Each structure stands twice: as structure tokens, then as C-alpha cells.
mmCIF file of C-alpha atoms in Angstrom:
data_model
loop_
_atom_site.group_PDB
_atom_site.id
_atom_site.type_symbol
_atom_site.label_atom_id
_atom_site.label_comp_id
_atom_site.label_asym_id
_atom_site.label_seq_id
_atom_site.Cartn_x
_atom_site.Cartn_y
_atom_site.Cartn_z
ATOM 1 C CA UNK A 1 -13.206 -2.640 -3.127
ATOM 2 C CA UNK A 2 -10.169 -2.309 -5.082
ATOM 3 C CA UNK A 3 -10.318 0.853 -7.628
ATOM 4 C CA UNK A 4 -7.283 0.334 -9.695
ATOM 5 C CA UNK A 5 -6.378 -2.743 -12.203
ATOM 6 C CA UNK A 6 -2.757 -2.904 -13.429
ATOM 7 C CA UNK A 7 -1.905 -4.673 -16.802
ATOM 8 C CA UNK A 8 0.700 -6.683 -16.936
ATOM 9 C CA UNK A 9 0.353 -8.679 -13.817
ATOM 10 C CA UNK A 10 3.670 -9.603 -14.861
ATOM 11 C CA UNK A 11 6.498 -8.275 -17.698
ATOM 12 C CA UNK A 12 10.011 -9.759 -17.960
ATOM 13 C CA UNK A 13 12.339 -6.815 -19.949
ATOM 14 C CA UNK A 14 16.128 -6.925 -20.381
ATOM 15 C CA UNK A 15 18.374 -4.288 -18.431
ATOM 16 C CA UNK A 16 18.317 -0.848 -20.585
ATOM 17 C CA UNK A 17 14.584 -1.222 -21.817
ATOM 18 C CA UNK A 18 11.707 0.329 -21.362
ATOM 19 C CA UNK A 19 9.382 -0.790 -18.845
ATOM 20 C CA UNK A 20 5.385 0.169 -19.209
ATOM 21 C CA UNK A 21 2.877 -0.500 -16.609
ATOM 22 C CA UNK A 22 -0.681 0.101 -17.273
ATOM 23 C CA UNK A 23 -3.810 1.113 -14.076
ATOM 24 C CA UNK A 24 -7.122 1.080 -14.641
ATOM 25 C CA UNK A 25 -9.545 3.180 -12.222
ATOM 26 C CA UNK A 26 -13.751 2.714 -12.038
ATOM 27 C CA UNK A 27 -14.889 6.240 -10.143
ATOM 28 C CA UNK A 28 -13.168 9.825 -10.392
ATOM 29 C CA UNK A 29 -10.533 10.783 -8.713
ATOM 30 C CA UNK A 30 -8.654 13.667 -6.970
ATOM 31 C CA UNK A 31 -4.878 11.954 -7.226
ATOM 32 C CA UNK A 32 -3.175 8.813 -8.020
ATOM 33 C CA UNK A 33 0.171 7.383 -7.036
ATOM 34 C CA UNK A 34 2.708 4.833 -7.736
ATOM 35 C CA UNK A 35 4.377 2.788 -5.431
ATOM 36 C CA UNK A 36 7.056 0.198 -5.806
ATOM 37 C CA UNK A 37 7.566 -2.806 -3.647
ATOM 38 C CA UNK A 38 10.682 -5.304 -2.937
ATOM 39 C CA UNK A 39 9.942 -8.756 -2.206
ATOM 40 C CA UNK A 40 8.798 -9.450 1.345
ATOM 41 C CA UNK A 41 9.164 -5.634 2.187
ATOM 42 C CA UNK A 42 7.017 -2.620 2.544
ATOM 43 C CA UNK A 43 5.654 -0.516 -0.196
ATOM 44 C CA UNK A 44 8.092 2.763 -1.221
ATOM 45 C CA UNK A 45 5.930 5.736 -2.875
ATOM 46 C CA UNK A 46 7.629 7.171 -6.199
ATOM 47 C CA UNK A 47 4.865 9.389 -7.587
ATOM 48 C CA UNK A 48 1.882 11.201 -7.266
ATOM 49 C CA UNK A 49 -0.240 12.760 -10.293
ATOM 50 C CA UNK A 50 -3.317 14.923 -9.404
ATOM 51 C CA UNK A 51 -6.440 14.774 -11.613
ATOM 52 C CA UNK A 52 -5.540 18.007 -13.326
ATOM 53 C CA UNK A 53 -2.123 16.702 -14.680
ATOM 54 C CA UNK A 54 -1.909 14.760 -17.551
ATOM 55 C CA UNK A 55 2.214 13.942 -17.425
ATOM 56 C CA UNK A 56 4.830 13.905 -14.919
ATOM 57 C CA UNK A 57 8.608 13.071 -14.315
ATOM 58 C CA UNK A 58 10.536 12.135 -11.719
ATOM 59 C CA UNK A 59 13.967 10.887 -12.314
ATOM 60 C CA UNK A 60 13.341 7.716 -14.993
ATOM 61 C CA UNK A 61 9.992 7.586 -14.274
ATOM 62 C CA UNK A 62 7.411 8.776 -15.933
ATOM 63 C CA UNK A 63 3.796 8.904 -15.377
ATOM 64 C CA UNK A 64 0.957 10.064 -17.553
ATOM 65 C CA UNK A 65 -3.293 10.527 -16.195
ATOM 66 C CA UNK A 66 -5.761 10.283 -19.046
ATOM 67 C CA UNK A 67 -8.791 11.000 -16.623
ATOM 68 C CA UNK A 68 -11.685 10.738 -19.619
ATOM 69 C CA UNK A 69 -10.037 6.975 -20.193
ATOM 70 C CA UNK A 70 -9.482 6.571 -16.442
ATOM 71 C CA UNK A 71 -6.138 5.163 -17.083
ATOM 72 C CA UNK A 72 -2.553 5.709 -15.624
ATOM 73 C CA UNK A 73 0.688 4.572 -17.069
ATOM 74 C CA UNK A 74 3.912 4.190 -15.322
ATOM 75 C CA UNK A 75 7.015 4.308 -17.877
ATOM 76 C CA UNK A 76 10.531 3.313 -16.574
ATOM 77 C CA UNK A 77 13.198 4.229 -18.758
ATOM 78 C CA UNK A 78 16.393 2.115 -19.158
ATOM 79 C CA UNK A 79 16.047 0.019 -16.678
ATOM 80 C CA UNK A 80 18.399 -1.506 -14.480
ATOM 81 C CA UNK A 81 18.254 -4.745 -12.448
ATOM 82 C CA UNK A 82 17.578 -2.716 -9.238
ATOM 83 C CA UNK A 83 13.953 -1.673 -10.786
ATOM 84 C CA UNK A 84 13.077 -5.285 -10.289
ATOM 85 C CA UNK A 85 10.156 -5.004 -7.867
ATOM 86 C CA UNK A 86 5.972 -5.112 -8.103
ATOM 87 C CA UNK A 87 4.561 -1.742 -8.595
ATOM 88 C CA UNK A 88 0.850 -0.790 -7.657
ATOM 89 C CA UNK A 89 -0.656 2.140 -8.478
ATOM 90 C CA UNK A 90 -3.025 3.344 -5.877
ATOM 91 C CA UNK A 91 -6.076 5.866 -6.042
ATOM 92 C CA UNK A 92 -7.390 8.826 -4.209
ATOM 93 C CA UNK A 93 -11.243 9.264 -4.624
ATOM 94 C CA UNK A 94 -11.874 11.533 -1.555
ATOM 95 C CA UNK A 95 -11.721 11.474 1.663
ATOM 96 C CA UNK A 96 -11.467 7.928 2.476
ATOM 97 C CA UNK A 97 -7.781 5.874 2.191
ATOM 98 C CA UNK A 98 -6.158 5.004 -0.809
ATOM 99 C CA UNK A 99 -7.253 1.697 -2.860
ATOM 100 C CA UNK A 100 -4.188 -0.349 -4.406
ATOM 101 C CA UNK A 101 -4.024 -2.511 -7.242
ATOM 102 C CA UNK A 102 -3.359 -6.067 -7.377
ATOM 103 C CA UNK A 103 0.448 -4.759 -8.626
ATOM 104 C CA UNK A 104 2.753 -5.447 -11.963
ATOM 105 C CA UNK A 105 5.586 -7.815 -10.581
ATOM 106 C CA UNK A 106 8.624 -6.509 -12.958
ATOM 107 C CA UNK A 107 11.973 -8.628 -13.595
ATOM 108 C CA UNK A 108 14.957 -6.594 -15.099
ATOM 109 C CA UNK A 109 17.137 -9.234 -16.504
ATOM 110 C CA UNK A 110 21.211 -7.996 -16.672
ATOM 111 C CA UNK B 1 15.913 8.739 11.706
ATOM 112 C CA UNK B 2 12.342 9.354 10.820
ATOM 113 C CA UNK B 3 9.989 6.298 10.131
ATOM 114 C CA UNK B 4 7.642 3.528 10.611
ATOM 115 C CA UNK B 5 8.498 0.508 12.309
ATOM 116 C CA UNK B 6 6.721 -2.402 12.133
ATOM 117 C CA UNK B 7 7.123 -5.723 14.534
ATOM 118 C CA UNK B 8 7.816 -8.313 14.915
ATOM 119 C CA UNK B 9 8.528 -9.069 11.381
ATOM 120 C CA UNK B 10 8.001 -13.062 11.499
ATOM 121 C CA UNK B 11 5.070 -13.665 13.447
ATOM 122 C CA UNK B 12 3.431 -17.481 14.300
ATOM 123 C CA UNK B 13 -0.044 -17.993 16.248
ATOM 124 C CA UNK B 14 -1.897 -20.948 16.804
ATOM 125 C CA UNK B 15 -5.578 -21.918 15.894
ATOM 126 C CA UNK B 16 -7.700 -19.642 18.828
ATOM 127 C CA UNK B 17 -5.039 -17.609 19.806
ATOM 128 C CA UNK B 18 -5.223 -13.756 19.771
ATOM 129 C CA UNK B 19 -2.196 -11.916 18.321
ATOM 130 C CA UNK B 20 -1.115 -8.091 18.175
ATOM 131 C CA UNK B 21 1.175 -6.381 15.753
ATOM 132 C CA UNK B 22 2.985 -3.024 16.429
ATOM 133 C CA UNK B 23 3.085 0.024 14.219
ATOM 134 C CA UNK B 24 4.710 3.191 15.670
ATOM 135 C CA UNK B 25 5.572 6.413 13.775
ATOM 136 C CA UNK B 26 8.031 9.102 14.550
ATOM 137 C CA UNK B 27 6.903 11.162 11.614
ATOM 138 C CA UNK B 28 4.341 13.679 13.323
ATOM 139 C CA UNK B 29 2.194 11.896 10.654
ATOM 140 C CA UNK B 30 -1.402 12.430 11.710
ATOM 141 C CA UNK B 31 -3.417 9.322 9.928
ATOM 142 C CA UNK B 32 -2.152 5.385 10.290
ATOM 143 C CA UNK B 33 -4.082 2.004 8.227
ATOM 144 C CA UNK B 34 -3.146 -1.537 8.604
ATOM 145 C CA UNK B 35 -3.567 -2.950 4.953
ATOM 146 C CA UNK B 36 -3.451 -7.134 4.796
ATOM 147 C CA UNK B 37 -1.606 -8.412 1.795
ATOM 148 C CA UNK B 38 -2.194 -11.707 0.549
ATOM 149 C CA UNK B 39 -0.219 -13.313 -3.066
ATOM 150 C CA UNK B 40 -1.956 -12.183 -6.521
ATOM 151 C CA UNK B 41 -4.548 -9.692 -4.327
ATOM 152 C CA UNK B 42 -2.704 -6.989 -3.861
ATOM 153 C CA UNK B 43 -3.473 -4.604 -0.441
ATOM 154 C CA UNK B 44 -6.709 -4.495 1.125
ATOM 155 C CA UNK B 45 -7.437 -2.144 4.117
ATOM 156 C CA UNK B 46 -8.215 -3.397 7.252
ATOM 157 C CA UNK B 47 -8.386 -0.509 9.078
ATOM 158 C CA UNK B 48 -7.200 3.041 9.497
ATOM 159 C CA UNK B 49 -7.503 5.946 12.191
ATOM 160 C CA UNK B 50 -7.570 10.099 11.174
ATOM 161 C CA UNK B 51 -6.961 11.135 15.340
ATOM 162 C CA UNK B 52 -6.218 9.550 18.731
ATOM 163 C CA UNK B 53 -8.951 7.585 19.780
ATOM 164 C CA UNK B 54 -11.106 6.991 16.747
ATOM 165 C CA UNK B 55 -10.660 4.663 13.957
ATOM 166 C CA UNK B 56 -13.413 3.280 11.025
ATOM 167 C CA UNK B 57 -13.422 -0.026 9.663
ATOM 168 C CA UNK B 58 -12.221 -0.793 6.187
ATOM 169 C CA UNK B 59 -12.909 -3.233 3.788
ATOM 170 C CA UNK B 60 -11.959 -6.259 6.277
ATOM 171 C CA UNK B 61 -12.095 -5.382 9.452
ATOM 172 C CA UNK B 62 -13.922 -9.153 10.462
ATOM 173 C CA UNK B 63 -11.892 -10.547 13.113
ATOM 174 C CA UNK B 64 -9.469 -7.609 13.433
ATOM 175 C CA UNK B 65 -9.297 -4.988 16.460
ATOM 176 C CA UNK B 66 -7.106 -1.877 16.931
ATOM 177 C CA UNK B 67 -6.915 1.224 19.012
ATOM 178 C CA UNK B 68 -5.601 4.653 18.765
ATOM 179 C CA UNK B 69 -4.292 5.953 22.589
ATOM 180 C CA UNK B 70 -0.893 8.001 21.178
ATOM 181 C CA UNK B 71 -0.908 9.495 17.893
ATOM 182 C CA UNK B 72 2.704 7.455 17.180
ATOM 183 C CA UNK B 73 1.178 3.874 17.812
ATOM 184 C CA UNK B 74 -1.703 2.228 16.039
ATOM 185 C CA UNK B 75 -1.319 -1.645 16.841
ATOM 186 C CA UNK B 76 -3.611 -4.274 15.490
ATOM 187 C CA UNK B 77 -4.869 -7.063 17.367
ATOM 188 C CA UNK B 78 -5.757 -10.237 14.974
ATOM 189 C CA UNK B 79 -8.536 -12.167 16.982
ATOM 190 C CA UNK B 80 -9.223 -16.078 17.220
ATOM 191 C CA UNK B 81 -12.482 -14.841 14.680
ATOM 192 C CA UNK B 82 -10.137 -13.954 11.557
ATOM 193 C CA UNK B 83 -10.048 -17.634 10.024
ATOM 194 C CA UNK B 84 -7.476 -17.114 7.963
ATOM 195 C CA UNK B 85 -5.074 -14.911 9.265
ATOM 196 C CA UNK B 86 -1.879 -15.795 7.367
ATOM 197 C CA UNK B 87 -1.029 -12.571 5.584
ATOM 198 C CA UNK B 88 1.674 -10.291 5.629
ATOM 199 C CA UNK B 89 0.615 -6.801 7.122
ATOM 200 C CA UNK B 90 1.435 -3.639 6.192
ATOM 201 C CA UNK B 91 1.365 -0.559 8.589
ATOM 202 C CA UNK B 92 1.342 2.923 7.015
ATOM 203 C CA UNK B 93 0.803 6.579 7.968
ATOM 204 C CA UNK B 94 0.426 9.605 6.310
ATOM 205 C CA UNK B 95 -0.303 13.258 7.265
ATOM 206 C CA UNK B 96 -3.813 13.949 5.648
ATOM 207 C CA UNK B 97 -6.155 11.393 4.855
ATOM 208 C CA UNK B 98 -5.504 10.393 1.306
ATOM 209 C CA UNK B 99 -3.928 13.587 0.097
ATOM 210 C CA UNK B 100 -0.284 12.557 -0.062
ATOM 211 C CA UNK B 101 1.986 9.316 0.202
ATOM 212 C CA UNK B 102 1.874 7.272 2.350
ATOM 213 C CA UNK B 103 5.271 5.842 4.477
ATOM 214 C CA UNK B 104 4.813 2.338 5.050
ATOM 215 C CA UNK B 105 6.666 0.086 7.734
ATOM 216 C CA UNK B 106 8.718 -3.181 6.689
ATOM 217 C CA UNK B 107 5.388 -5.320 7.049
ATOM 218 C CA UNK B 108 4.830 -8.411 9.561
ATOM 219 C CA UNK B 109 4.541 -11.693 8.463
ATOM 220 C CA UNK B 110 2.007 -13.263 9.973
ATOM 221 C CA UNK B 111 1.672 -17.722 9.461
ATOM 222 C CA UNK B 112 -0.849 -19.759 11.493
ATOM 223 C CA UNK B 113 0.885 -22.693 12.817
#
């Protein structure tokens, strides 16, 4: 059962744009992360928003929880060729694991 | 160093064989999951353990096994029953269930051959 939907599956920028990825969630939740992922490796977490927060930065991310829309959206700021990766977002609905996305595979074009 | 390791990282059975991947954690962390990532599907949980000596299926646990004796190892054993095995894996741990990030190994790459 997966819970969240990004949208892009894909987005091509150049290097100092803006990147925005887009997660859709079906059921309530108590948190919801971000994670990034390099080809062929392991999945790095960057963020973590709890239900009651509607914006959060880390760094040149930023992530915003519209919990009435169950939505999430990820926003890199000028972004580098290094940000080129897939990120997932990934939901908490209680006390069971978290349920990934399908992922947004970004390329940052220098 | 902290951290998850995963291995091997390239990984080849043949048809009927039985295979296991490792997973061990030096992080204290107190929950582990194997997730099975295939192109364009994203991660799907296979299965995942909360203490030593249990563990609960996930979503598809068919033709999987695992066990939980230490609290730093949580291998997976991909039986001659999973039909389609060629994935890469993904170990990860956390310290509750759900409630914070989880650390994820380097994945194993698993190809039937």
C-alpha cells in the first residue's frame, strides 16, 4: 500500500533554480519526511514535518504540510548539480513503518 | 563510525536457490525493515522487526524469511518461492517505530542469473 504520490515523476531544472516536488497522502497522518536518494545507493533522510506544522527549513530546503489538502511540497532553492538525485517523501500514519512514494528523479543541469 | 551496513552489495542467485542478505547496525537503533525497490515503484516493505525475536510481515513478505537473534543484525533470506527476486534491497533501522528517520544501508543488488 503505498500512501504518498509525488508529482513530477521527473523535472529537469538548470543549476541556480528552484526545484518543487509535490506528495500526495490518502489517510491522516502523525509526520512526514523527505528523503533523497543517489543512483544505485541508499536513501539519506533530509526532513521531517509533523502534522501540526505547516512550514519548515532546513538549509535550502524547504518543506510545507497542508494536512486539510493532504499534500506536502519539497522546495530546493538554487540548486546545484549535487541536488541531482530522486527524492521520496514518505508517511507516518501510526504505529506501523513508513510508506514511500514512487520518488521525483531530479537532474540539475550546470 | 556509526551506521548500517548492508552486504554484499552485488548479489547473483540462480533459479531455486535460496539467498541471504546482511543488515547490521551499530546505532543502538531499536527497529530494522528490509524494503525491496524495483524501477518506477518506488520502496515497498518486506518486512520489519520492533525487538529481538519478533518481526511482522509487510506488504510482500511472499517468498521472503528473516529473523531477529541480536538487536544489531536483521538478515533476510530470499527463498526459491519469491519468483522474481531481482530487486535492489534496502536495509534500514530506526529507534521508534515510525516516529523518526530512518538510516538506511547502501542497498544490495540482487539479479537472478
Amino acid at each position: 500500500s503505498q500512501q504518498g504520490e509525488e508529482d513530477p515523476q521527473a523535472l529537469s531544472i538548470q543549476e541556480g533554480e528552484n526545484a518543487t516536488m509535490n506528495c500526495s497522502y490518502k489517510t491522516s497522518i502523525n509526520n512526514l519526511q523527505w528523503y533523497r536518494q543517489n543512483s544505485g545507493r541508499g536513501l539519506v533522510h533530509l526532513i521531517l514535518i509533523r502534522s501540526n506544522e505547516r512550514e519548515k527549513h532546513s538549509g535550502r530546503l524547504r518543506v510545507t504540510l497542508d494536512t486539510s489538502k493532504k499534500s506536502s511540497s519539497l522546495l530546493i532553492t538554487a540548486s546545484r548539480a549535487a541536488d541531482t538525485a530522486s527524492y521520496f517523501c514518505a508517511t507516518d500514519a501510526g504505529n506501523t513503518p513508513l510508506v514511500f512514494g514512487k520518488g521525483t528523479r531530479l537532474s540539475v543541469i550546470a | 563510525d556509526g551506521g548500517i551496513t548492508q552486504s554484499p552489495k552485488y548479489l547473483f542467485r540462480k533459479e531455486g536457490q535460496n539467498v541471504t542478505l546482511s543488515c547490521e547496525q551499530n546505532l543502538n537503533h531499536d527497529a530494522m525493515y528490509w524494503y525491496r525497490q524495483d524501477p518506477g515503484q518506488g520502496l515497498r516493505l518486506i518486512y520489519y522487526s520492533q525487538i529481538v525475536n519478533d518481526f511482522q510481515k509487510g506488504d510482500i513478505a511472499e517468498g521472503y524469511s528473516v529473523s531477529r537473534e541480536k538487536k544489531e543484525s536483521f538478515p533476510l533470506t530470499v527463498t526459491s518461492a519469491q519468483k522474481n527476486p531481482t530487486a535492489f534491497y534496502l536495509c534500514a533501522s530506526s529507534f521508534l517505530l515510525a516516529r523518526g528517520g530512518y538510516t538506511f544501508g547502501s542497498g544490495t543488488r540482487l539479479t537472478v542469473v
